[in-house]
PDB file of C-alpha atoms in Angstrom:
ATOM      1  CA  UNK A 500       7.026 -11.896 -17.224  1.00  0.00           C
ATOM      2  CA  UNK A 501       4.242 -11.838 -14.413  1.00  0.00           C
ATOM      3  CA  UNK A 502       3.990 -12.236 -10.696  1.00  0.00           C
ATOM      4  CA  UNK A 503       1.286 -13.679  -9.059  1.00  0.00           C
ATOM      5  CA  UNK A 504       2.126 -11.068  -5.725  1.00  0.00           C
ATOM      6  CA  UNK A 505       4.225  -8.313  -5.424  1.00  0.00           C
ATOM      7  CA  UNK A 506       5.510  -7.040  -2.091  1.00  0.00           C
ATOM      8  CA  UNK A 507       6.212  -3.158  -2.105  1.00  0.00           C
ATOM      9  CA  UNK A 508       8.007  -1.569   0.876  1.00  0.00           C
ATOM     10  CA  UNK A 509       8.115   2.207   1.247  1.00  0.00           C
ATOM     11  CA  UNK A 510      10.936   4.101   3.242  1.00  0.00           C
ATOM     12  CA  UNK A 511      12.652   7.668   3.481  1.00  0.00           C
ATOM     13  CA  UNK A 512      15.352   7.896   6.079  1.00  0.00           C
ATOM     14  CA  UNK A 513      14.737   4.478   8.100  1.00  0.00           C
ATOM     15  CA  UNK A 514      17.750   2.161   7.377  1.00  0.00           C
ATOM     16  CA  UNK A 515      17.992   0.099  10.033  1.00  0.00           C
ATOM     17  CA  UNK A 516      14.007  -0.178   9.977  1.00  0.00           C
ATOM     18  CA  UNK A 517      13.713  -0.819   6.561  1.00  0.00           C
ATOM     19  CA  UNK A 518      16.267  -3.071   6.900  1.00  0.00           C
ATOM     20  CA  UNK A 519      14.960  -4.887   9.633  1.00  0.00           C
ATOM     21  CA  UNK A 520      11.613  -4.967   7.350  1.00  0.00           C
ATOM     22  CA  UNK A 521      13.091  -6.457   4.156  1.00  0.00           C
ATOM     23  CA  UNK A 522      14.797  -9.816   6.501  1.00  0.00           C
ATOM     24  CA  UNK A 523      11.354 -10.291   7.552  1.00  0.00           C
ATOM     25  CA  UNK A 524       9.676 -10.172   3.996  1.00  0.00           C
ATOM     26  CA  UNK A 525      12.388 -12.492   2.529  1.00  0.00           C
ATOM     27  CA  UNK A 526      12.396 -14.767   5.568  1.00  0.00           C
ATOM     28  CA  UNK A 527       8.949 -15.638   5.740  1.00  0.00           C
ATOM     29  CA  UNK A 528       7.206 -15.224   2.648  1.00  0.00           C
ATOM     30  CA  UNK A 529       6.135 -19.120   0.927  1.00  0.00           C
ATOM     31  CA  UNK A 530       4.994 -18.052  -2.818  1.00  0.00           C
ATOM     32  CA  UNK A 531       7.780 -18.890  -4.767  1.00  0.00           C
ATOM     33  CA  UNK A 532       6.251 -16.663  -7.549  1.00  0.00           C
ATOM     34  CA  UNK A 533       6.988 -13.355  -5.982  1.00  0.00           C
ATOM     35  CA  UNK A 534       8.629  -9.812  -6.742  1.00  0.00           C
ATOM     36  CA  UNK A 535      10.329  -7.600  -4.320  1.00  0.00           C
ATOM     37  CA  UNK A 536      11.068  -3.629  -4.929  1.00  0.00           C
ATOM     38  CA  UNK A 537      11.971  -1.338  -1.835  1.00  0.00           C
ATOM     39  CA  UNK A 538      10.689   2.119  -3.066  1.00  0.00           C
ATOM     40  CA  UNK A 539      12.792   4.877  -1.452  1.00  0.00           C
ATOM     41  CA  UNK A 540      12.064   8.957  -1.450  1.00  0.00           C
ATOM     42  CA  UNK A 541      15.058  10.027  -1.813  1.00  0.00           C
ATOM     43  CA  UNK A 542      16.764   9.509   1.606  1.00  0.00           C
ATOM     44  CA  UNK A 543      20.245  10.523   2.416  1.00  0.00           C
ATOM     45  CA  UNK A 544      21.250   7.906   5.727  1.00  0.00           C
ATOM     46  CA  UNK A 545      22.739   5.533   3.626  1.00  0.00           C
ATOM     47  CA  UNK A 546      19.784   3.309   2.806  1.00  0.00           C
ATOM     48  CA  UNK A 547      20.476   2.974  -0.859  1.00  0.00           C
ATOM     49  CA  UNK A 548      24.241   1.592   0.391  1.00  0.00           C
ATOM     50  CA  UNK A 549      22.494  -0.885   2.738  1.00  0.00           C
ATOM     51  CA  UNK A 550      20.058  -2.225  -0.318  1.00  0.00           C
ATOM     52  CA  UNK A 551      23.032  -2.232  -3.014  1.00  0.00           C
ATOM     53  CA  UNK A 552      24.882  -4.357  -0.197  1.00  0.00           C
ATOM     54  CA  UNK A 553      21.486  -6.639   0.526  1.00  0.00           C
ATOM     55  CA  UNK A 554      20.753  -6.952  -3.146  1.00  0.00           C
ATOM     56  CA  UNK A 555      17.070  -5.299  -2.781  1.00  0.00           C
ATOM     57  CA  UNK A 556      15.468  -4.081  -5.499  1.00  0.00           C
ATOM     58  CA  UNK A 557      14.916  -0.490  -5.569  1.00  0.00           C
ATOM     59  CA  UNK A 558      12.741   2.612  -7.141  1.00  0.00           C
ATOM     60  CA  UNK A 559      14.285   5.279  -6.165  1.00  0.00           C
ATOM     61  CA  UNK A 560      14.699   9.462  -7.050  1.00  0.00           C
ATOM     62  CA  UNK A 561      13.970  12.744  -5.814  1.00  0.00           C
ATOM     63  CA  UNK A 562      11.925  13.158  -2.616  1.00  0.00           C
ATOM     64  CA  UNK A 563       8.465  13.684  -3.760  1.00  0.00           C
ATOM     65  CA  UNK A 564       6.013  12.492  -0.498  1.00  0.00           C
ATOM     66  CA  UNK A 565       4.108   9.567   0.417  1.00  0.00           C
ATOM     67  CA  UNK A 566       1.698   9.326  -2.571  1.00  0.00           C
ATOM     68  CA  UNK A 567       4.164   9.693  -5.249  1.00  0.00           C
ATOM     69  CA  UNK A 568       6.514   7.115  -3.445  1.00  0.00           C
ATOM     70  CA  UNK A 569       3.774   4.487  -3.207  1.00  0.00           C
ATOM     71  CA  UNK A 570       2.999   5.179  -6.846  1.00  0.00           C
ATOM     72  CA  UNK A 571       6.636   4.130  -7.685  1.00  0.00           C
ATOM     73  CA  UNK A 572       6.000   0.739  -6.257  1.00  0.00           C
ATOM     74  CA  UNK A 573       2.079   0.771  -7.222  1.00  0.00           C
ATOM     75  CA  UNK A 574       3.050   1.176 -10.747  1.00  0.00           C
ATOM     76  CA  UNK A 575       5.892  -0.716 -11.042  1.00  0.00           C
ATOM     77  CA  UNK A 576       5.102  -4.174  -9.449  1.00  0.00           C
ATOM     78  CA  UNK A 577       1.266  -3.626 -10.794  1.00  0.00           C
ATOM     79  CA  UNK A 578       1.410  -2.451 -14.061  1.00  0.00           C
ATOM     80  CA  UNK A 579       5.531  -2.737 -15.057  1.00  0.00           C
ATOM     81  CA  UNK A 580       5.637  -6.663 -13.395  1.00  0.00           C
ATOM     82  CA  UNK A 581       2.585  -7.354 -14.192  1.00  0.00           C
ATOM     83  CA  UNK A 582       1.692  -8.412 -10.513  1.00  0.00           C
ATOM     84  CA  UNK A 583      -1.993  -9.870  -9.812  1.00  0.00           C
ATOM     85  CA  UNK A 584      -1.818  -8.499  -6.324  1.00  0.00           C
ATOM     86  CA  UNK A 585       0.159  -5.867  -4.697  1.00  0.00           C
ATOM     87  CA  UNK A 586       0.747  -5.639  -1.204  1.00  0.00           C
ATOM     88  CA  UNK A 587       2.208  -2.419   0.357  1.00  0.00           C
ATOM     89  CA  UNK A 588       3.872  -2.473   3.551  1.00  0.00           C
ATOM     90  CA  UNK A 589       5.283   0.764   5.006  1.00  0.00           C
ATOM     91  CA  UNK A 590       8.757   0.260   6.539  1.00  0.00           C
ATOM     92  CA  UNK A 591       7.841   0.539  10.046  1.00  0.00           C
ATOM     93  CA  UNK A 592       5.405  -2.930   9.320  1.00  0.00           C
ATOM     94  CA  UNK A 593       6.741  -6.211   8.907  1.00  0.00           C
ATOM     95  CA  UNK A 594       5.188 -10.003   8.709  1.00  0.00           C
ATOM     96  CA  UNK A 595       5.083 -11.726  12.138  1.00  0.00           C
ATOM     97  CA  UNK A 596       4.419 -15.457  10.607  1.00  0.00           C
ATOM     98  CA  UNK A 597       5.584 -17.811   7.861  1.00  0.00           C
ATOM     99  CA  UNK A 598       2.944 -17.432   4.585  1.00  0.00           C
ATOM    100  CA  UNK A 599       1.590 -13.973   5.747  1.00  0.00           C
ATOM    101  CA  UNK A 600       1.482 -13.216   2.464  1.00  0.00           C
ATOM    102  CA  UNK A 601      -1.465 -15.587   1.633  1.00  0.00           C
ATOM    103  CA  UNK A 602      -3.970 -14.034   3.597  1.00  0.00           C
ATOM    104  CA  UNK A 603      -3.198 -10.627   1.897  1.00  0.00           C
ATOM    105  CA  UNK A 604      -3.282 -12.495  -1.290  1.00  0.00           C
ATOM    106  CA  UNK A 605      -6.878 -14.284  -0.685  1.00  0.00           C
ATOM    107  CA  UNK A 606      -8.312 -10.985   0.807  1.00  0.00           C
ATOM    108  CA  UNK A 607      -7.167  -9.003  -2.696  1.00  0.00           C
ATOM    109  CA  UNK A 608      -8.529 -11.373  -4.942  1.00  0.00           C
ATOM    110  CA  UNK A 609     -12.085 -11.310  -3.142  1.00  0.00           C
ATOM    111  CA  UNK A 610     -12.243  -7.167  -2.579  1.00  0.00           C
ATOM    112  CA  UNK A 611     -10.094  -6.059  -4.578  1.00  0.00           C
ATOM    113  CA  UNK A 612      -8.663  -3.734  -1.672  1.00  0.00           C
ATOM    114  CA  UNK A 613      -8.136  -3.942   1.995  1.00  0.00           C
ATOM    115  CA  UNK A 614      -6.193  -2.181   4.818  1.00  0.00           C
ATOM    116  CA  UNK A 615      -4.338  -3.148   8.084  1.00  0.00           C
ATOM    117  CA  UNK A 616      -6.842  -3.508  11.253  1.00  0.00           C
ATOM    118  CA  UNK A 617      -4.057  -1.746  13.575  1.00  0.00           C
ATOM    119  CA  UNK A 618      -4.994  -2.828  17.467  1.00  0.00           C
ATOM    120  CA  UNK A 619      -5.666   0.903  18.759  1.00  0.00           C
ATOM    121  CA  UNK A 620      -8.306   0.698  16.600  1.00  0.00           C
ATOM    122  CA  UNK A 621     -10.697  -2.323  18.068  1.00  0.00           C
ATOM    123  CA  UNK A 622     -13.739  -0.092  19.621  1.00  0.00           C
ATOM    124  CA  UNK A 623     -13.877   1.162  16.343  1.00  0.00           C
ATOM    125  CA  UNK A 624     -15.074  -2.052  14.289  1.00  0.00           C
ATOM    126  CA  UNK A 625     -18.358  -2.209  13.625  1.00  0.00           C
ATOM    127  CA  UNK A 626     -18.589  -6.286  12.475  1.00  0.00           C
ATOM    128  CA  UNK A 627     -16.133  -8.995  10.876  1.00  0.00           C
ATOM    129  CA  UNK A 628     -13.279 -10.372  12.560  1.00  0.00           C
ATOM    130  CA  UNK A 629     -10.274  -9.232  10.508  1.00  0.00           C
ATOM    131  CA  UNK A 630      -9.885 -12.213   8.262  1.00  0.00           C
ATOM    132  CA  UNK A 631      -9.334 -12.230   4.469  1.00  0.00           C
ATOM    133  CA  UNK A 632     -12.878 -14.286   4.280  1.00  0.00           C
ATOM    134  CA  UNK A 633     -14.682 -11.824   7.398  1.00  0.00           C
ATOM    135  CA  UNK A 634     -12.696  -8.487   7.131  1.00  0.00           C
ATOM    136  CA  UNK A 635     -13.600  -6.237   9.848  1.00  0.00           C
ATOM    137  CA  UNK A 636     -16.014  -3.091   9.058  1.00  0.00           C
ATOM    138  CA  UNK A 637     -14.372   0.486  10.246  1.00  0.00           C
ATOM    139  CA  UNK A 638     -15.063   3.898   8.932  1.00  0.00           C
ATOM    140  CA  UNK A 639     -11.844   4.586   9.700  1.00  0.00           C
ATOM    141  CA  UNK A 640      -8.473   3.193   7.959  1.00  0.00           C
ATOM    142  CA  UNK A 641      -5.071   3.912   8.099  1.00  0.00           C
ATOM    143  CA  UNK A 642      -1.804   2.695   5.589  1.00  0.00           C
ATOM    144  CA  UNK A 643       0.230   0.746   7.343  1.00  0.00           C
ATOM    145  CA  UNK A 644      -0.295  -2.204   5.327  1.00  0.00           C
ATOM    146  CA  UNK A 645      -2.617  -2.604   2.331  1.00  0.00           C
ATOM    147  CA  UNK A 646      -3.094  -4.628  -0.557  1.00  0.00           C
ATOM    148  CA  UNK A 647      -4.583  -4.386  -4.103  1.00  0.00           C
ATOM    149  CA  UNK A 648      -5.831  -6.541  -7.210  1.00  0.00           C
ATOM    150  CA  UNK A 649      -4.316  -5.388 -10.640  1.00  0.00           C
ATOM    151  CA  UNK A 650      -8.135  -5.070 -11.630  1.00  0.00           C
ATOM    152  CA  UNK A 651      -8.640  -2.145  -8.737  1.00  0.00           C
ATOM    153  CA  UNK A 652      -6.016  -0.357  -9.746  1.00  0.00           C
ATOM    154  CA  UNK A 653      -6.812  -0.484 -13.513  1.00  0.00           C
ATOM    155  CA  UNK A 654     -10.161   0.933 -12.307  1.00  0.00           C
ATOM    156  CA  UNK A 655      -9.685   2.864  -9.347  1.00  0.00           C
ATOM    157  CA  UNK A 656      -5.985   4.545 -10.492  1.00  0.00           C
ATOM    158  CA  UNK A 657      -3.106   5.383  -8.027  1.00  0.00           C
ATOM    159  CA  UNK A 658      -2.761   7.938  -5.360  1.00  0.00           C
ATOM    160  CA  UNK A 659      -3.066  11.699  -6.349  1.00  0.00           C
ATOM    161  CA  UNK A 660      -0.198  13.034  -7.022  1.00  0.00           C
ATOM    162  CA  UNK A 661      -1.427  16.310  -5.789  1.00  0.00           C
ATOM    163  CA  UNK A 662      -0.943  15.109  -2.017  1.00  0.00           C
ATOM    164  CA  UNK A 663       2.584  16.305  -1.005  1.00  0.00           C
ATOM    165  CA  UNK A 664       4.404  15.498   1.689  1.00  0.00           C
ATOM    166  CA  UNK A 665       2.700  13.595   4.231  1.00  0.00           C
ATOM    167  CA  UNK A 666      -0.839  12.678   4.913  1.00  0.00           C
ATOM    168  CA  UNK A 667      -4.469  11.769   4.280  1.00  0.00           C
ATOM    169  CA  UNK A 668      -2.963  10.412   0.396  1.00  0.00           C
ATOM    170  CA  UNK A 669      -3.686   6.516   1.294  1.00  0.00           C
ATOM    171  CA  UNK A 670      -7.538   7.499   2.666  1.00  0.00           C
ATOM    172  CA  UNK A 671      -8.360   9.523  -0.783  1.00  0.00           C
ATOM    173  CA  UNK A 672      -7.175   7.001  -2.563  1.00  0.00           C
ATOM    174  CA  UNK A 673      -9.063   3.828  -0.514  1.00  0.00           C
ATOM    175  CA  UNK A 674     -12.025   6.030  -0.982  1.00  0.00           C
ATOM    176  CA  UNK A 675     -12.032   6.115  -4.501  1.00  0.00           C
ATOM    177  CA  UNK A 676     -11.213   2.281  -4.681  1.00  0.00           C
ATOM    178  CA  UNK A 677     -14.391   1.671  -2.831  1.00  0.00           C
ATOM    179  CA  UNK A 678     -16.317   4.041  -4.803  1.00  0.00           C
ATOM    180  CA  UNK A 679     -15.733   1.761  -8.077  1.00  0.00           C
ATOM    181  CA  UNK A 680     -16.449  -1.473  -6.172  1.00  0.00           C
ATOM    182  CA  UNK A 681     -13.077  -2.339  -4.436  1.00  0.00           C
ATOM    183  CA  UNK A 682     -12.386  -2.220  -0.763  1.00  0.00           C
ATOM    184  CA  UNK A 683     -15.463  -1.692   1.519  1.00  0.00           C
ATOM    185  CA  UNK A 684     -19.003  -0.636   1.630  1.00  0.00           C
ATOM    186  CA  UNK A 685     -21.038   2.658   1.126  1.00  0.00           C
ATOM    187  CA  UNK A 686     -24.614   3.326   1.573  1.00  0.00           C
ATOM    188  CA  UNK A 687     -26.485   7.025   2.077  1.00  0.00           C
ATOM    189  CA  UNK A 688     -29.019   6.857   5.198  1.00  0.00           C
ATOM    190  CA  UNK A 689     -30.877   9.772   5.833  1.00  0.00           C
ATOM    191  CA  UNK A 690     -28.958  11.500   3.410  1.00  0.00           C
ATOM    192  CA  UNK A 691     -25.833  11.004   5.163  1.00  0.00           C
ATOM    193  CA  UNK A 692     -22.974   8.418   3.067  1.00  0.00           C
ATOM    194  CA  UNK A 693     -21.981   5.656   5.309  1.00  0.00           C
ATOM    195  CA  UNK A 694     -18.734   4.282   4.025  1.00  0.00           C
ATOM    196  CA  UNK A 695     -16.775   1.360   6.095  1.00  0.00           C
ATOM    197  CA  UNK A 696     -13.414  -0.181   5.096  1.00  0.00           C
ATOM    198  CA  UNK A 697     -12.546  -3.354   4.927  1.00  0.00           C
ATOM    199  CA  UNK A 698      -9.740  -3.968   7.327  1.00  0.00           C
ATOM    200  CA  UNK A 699      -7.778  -7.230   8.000  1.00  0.00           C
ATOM    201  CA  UNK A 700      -5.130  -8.667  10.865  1.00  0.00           C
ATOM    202  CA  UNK A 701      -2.578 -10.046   7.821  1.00  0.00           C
ATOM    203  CA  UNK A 702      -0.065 -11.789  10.430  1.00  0.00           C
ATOM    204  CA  UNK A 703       1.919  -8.138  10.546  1.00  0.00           C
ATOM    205  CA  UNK A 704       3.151  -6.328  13.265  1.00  0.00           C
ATOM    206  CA  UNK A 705       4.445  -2.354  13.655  1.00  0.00           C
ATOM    207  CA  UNK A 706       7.766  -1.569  15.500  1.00  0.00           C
ATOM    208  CA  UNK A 707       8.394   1.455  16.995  1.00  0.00           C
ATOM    209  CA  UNK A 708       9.929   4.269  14.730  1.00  0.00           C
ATOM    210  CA  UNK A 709      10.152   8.268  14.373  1.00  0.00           C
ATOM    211  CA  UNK A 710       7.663   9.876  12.500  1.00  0.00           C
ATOM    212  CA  UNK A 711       7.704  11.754   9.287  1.00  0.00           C
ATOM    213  CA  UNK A 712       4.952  14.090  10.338  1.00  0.00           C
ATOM    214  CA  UNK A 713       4.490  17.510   9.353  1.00  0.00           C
ATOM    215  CA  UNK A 714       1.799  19.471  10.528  1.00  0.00           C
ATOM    216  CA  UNK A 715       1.529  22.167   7.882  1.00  0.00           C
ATOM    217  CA  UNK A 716       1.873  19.612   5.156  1.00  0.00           C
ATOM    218  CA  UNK A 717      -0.852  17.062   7.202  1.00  0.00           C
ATOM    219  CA  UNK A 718      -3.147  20.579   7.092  1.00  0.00           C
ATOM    220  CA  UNK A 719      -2.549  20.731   3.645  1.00  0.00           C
ATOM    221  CA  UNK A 720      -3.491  17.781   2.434  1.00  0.00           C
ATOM    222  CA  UNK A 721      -6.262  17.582   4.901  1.00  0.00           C
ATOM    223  CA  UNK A 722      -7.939  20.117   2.800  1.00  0.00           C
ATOM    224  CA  UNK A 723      -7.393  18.464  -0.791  1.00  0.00           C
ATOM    225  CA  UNK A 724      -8.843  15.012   1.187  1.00  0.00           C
ATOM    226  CA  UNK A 725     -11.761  17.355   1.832  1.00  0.00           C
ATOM    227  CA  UNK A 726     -12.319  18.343  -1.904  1.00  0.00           C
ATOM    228  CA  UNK A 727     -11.781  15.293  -4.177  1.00  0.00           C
ATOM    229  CA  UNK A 728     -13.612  12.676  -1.461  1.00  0.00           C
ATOM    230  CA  UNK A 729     -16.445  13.243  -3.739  1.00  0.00           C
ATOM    231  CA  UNK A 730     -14.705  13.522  -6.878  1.00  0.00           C
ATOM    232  CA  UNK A 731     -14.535  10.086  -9.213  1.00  0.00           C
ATOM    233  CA  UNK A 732     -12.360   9.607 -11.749  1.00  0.00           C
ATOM    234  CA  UNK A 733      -9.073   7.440 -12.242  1.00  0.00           C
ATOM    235  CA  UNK A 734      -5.734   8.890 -11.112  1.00  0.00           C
ATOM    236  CA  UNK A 735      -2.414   8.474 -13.216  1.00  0.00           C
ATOM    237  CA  UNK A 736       0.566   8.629 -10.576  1.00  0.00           C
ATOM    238  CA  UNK A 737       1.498  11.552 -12.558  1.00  0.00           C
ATOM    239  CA  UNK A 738      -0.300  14.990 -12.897  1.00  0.00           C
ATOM    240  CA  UNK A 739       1.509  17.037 -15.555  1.00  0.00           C
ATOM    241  CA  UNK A 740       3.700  16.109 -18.824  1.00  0.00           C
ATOM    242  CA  UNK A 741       7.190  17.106 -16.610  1.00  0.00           C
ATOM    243  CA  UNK A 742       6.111  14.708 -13.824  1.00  0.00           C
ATOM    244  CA  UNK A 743       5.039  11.884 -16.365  1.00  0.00           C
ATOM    245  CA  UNK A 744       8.602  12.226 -18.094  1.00  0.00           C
ATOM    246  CA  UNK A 745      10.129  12.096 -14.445  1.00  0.00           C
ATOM    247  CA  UNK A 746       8.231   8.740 -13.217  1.00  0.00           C
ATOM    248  CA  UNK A 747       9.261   7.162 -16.451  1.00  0.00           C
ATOM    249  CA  UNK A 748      12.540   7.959 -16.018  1.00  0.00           C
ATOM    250  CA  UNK A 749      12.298   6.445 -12.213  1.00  0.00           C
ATOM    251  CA  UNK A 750      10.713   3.478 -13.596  1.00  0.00           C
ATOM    252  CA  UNK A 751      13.321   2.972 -16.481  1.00  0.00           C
ATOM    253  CA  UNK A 752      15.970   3.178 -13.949  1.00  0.00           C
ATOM    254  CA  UNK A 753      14.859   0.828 -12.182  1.00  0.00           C
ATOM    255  CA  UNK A 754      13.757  -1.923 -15.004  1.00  0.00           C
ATOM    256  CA  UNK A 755      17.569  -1.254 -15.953  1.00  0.00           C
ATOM    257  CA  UNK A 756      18.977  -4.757 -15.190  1.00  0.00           C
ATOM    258  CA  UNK A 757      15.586  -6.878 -16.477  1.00  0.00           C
ATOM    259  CA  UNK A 758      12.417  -7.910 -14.498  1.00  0.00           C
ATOM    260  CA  UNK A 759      13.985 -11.440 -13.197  1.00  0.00           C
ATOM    261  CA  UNK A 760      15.998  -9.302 -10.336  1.00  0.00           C
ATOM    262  CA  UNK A 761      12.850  -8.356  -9.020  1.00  0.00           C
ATOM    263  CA  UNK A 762      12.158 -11.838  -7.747  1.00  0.00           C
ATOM    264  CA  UNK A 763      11.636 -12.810  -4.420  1.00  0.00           C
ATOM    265  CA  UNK A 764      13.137 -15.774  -2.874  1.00  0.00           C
ATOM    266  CA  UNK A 765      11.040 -17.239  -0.396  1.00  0.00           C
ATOM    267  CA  UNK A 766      12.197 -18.669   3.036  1.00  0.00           C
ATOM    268  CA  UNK A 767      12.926 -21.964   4.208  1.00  0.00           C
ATOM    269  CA  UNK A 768       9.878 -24.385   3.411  1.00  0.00           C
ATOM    270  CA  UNK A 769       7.743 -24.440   6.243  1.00  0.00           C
ATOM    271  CA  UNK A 770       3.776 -25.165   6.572  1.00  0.00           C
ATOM    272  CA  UNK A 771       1.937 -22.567   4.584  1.00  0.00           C
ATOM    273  CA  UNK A 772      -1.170 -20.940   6.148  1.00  0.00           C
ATOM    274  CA  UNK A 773      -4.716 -21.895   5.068  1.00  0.00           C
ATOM    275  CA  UNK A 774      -5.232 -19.340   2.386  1.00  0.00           C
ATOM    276  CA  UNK A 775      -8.466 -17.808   3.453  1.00  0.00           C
ATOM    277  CA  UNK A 776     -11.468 -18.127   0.734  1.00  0.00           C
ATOM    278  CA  UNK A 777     -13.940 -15.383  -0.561  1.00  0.00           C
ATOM    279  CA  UNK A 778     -15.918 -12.372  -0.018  1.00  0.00           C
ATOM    280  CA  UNK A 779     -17.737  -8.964   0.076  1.00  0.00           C
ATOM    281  CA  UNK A 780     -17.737  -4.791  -0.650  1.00  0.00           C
ATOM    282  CA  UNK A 781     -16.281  -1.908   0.910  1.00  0.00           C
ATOM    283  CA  UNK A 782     -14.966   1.811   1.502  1.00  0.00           C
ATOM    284  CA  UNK A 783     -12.527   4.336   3.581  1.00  0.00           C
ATOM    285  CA  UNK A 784     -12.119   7.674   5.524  1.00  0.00           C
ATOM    286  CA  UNK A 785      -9.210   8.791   7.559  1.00  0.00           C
ATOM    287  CA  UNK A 786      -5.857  10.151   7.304  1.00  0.00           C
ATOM    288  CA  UNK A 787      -3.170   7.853   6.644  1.00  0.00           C
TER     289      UNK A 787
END
């Protein structure tokens, strides 16, 4: 069995948000050939009640940090479903309009990679205009919302598992996708690497939540950002033999009751959006 998208939501400790979140996905996603998984990090408020009682799909186990819990639903919709594109949405970032999803959809299958254009950040675009065919150009990007073609992560690998915690995981990672083609620009001048992100609008909007943030861990990871920026090489979502036999088992878990309860019913019919056509390059750098 195979997907043509795969919507992945990531939460630790946000019920009602995540909640809140998963209506919207299910209400107004149009592909009727969709999967659904809620990967959650281990929280303790009750959010695995709320999804047993919603039906949601969900990867769940220990608390392990951003990068590892985005690998659960990388890997799992990607490489387990067999999904052509992936879009991630953190819980805190829902779809505003009926068919969001297409834009996402057309935008992965011409970069390979793109992130959310979040409004704070308009003085920073350098060109586009935050369509899936004219992604805006920013050296910065942030993880909000992304998505992904199966083909950049078979080249490009998942987040390193080596970020704990929170921070800067998502901006490694988009880094390295644009680095092997997927995702942005990059260009030295003077010496100097120029790399720009491609960032899109993808009908999605952020409601207000509490933060996660932890400055030690943020300082942390700032540093390993710092050393593998420049380091190529695909990434497992696993680092040693221990944390490979733990992902499996997360992964086995959650394949227990077959791949068809992973699919997403869309909402009532409704006109779709103009899937927006091809495009260009790209790259990354910024904490997430």
């Amino acid at each position: 069995m195979s997907f043509r998208v795969g919507v992945g939501i990531v939460t630790y400790n946000r019920k009602d948000i995540v909640s809140g979140t998963i209506d919207q996905v299910r209400a107004l996603t149009r592909q009727p050939d969709a999967a659904l998984v809620v990967a959650d990090d281990g929280s303790n408020d009750g959010t695995l009640t709320m999804l047993r009682d919603k039906q949601v799909p969900v990867i769940t186990g220990v608390n392990m940090g951003i990068a590892w819990n985005k690998n659960r639903a990388l890997y799992l919709l990607s490489h387990v479903l067999g999904c052509n594109t992936v879009i991630l949405l953190e819980d805190d970032t829902r779809p505003d309009r009926a068919g969001w999803e297409a834009e996402w959809m057309a935008a992965a299958e011409r970069w390979g990679h793109a992130n959310y254009a979040r409004d704070f950040m308009q003085d920073r675009f350098v060109s586009g205009t935050g369509i899936a065919d004219d992604p805006y150009l920013c050296k910065d990007v942030t993880a909000q919302c992304a998505c992904f073609s199966s083909a950049a992560l078979a080249y490009g690998g998942y987040l390193d598992p080596r970020f704990k915690g929170y921070g800067y995981e998502h901006a490694e990672h988009s880094r390295r996708l644009v680095r092997v083609g997927y995702g942005g620009t990059e260009q030295r001048i003077d010496g100097e690497e120029r790399v720009q992100f491609y960032l899109i609008a993808g009908h999605a909007k952020e409601v207000s939540s509490t933060s996660h943030q932890n400055a030690a861990q943020e300082d942390r990871n700032l540093q390993l950002a710092q050393e593998l920026m420049g380091v190529q090489g695909y990434r497992a979502p696993w680092g040693s033999d221990n944390e490979l036999r733990q992902f499996r088992s997360e992964i086995e878990s959650a394949m227990g009751d077959g791949a068809e309860r992973f699919r997403l019913t869309p909402g009532p019919a409704e006109p779709l959006l103009r899937p927006a056509t091809r495009g260009l390059f790209g790259r990354l750098l910024h904490r997430s």
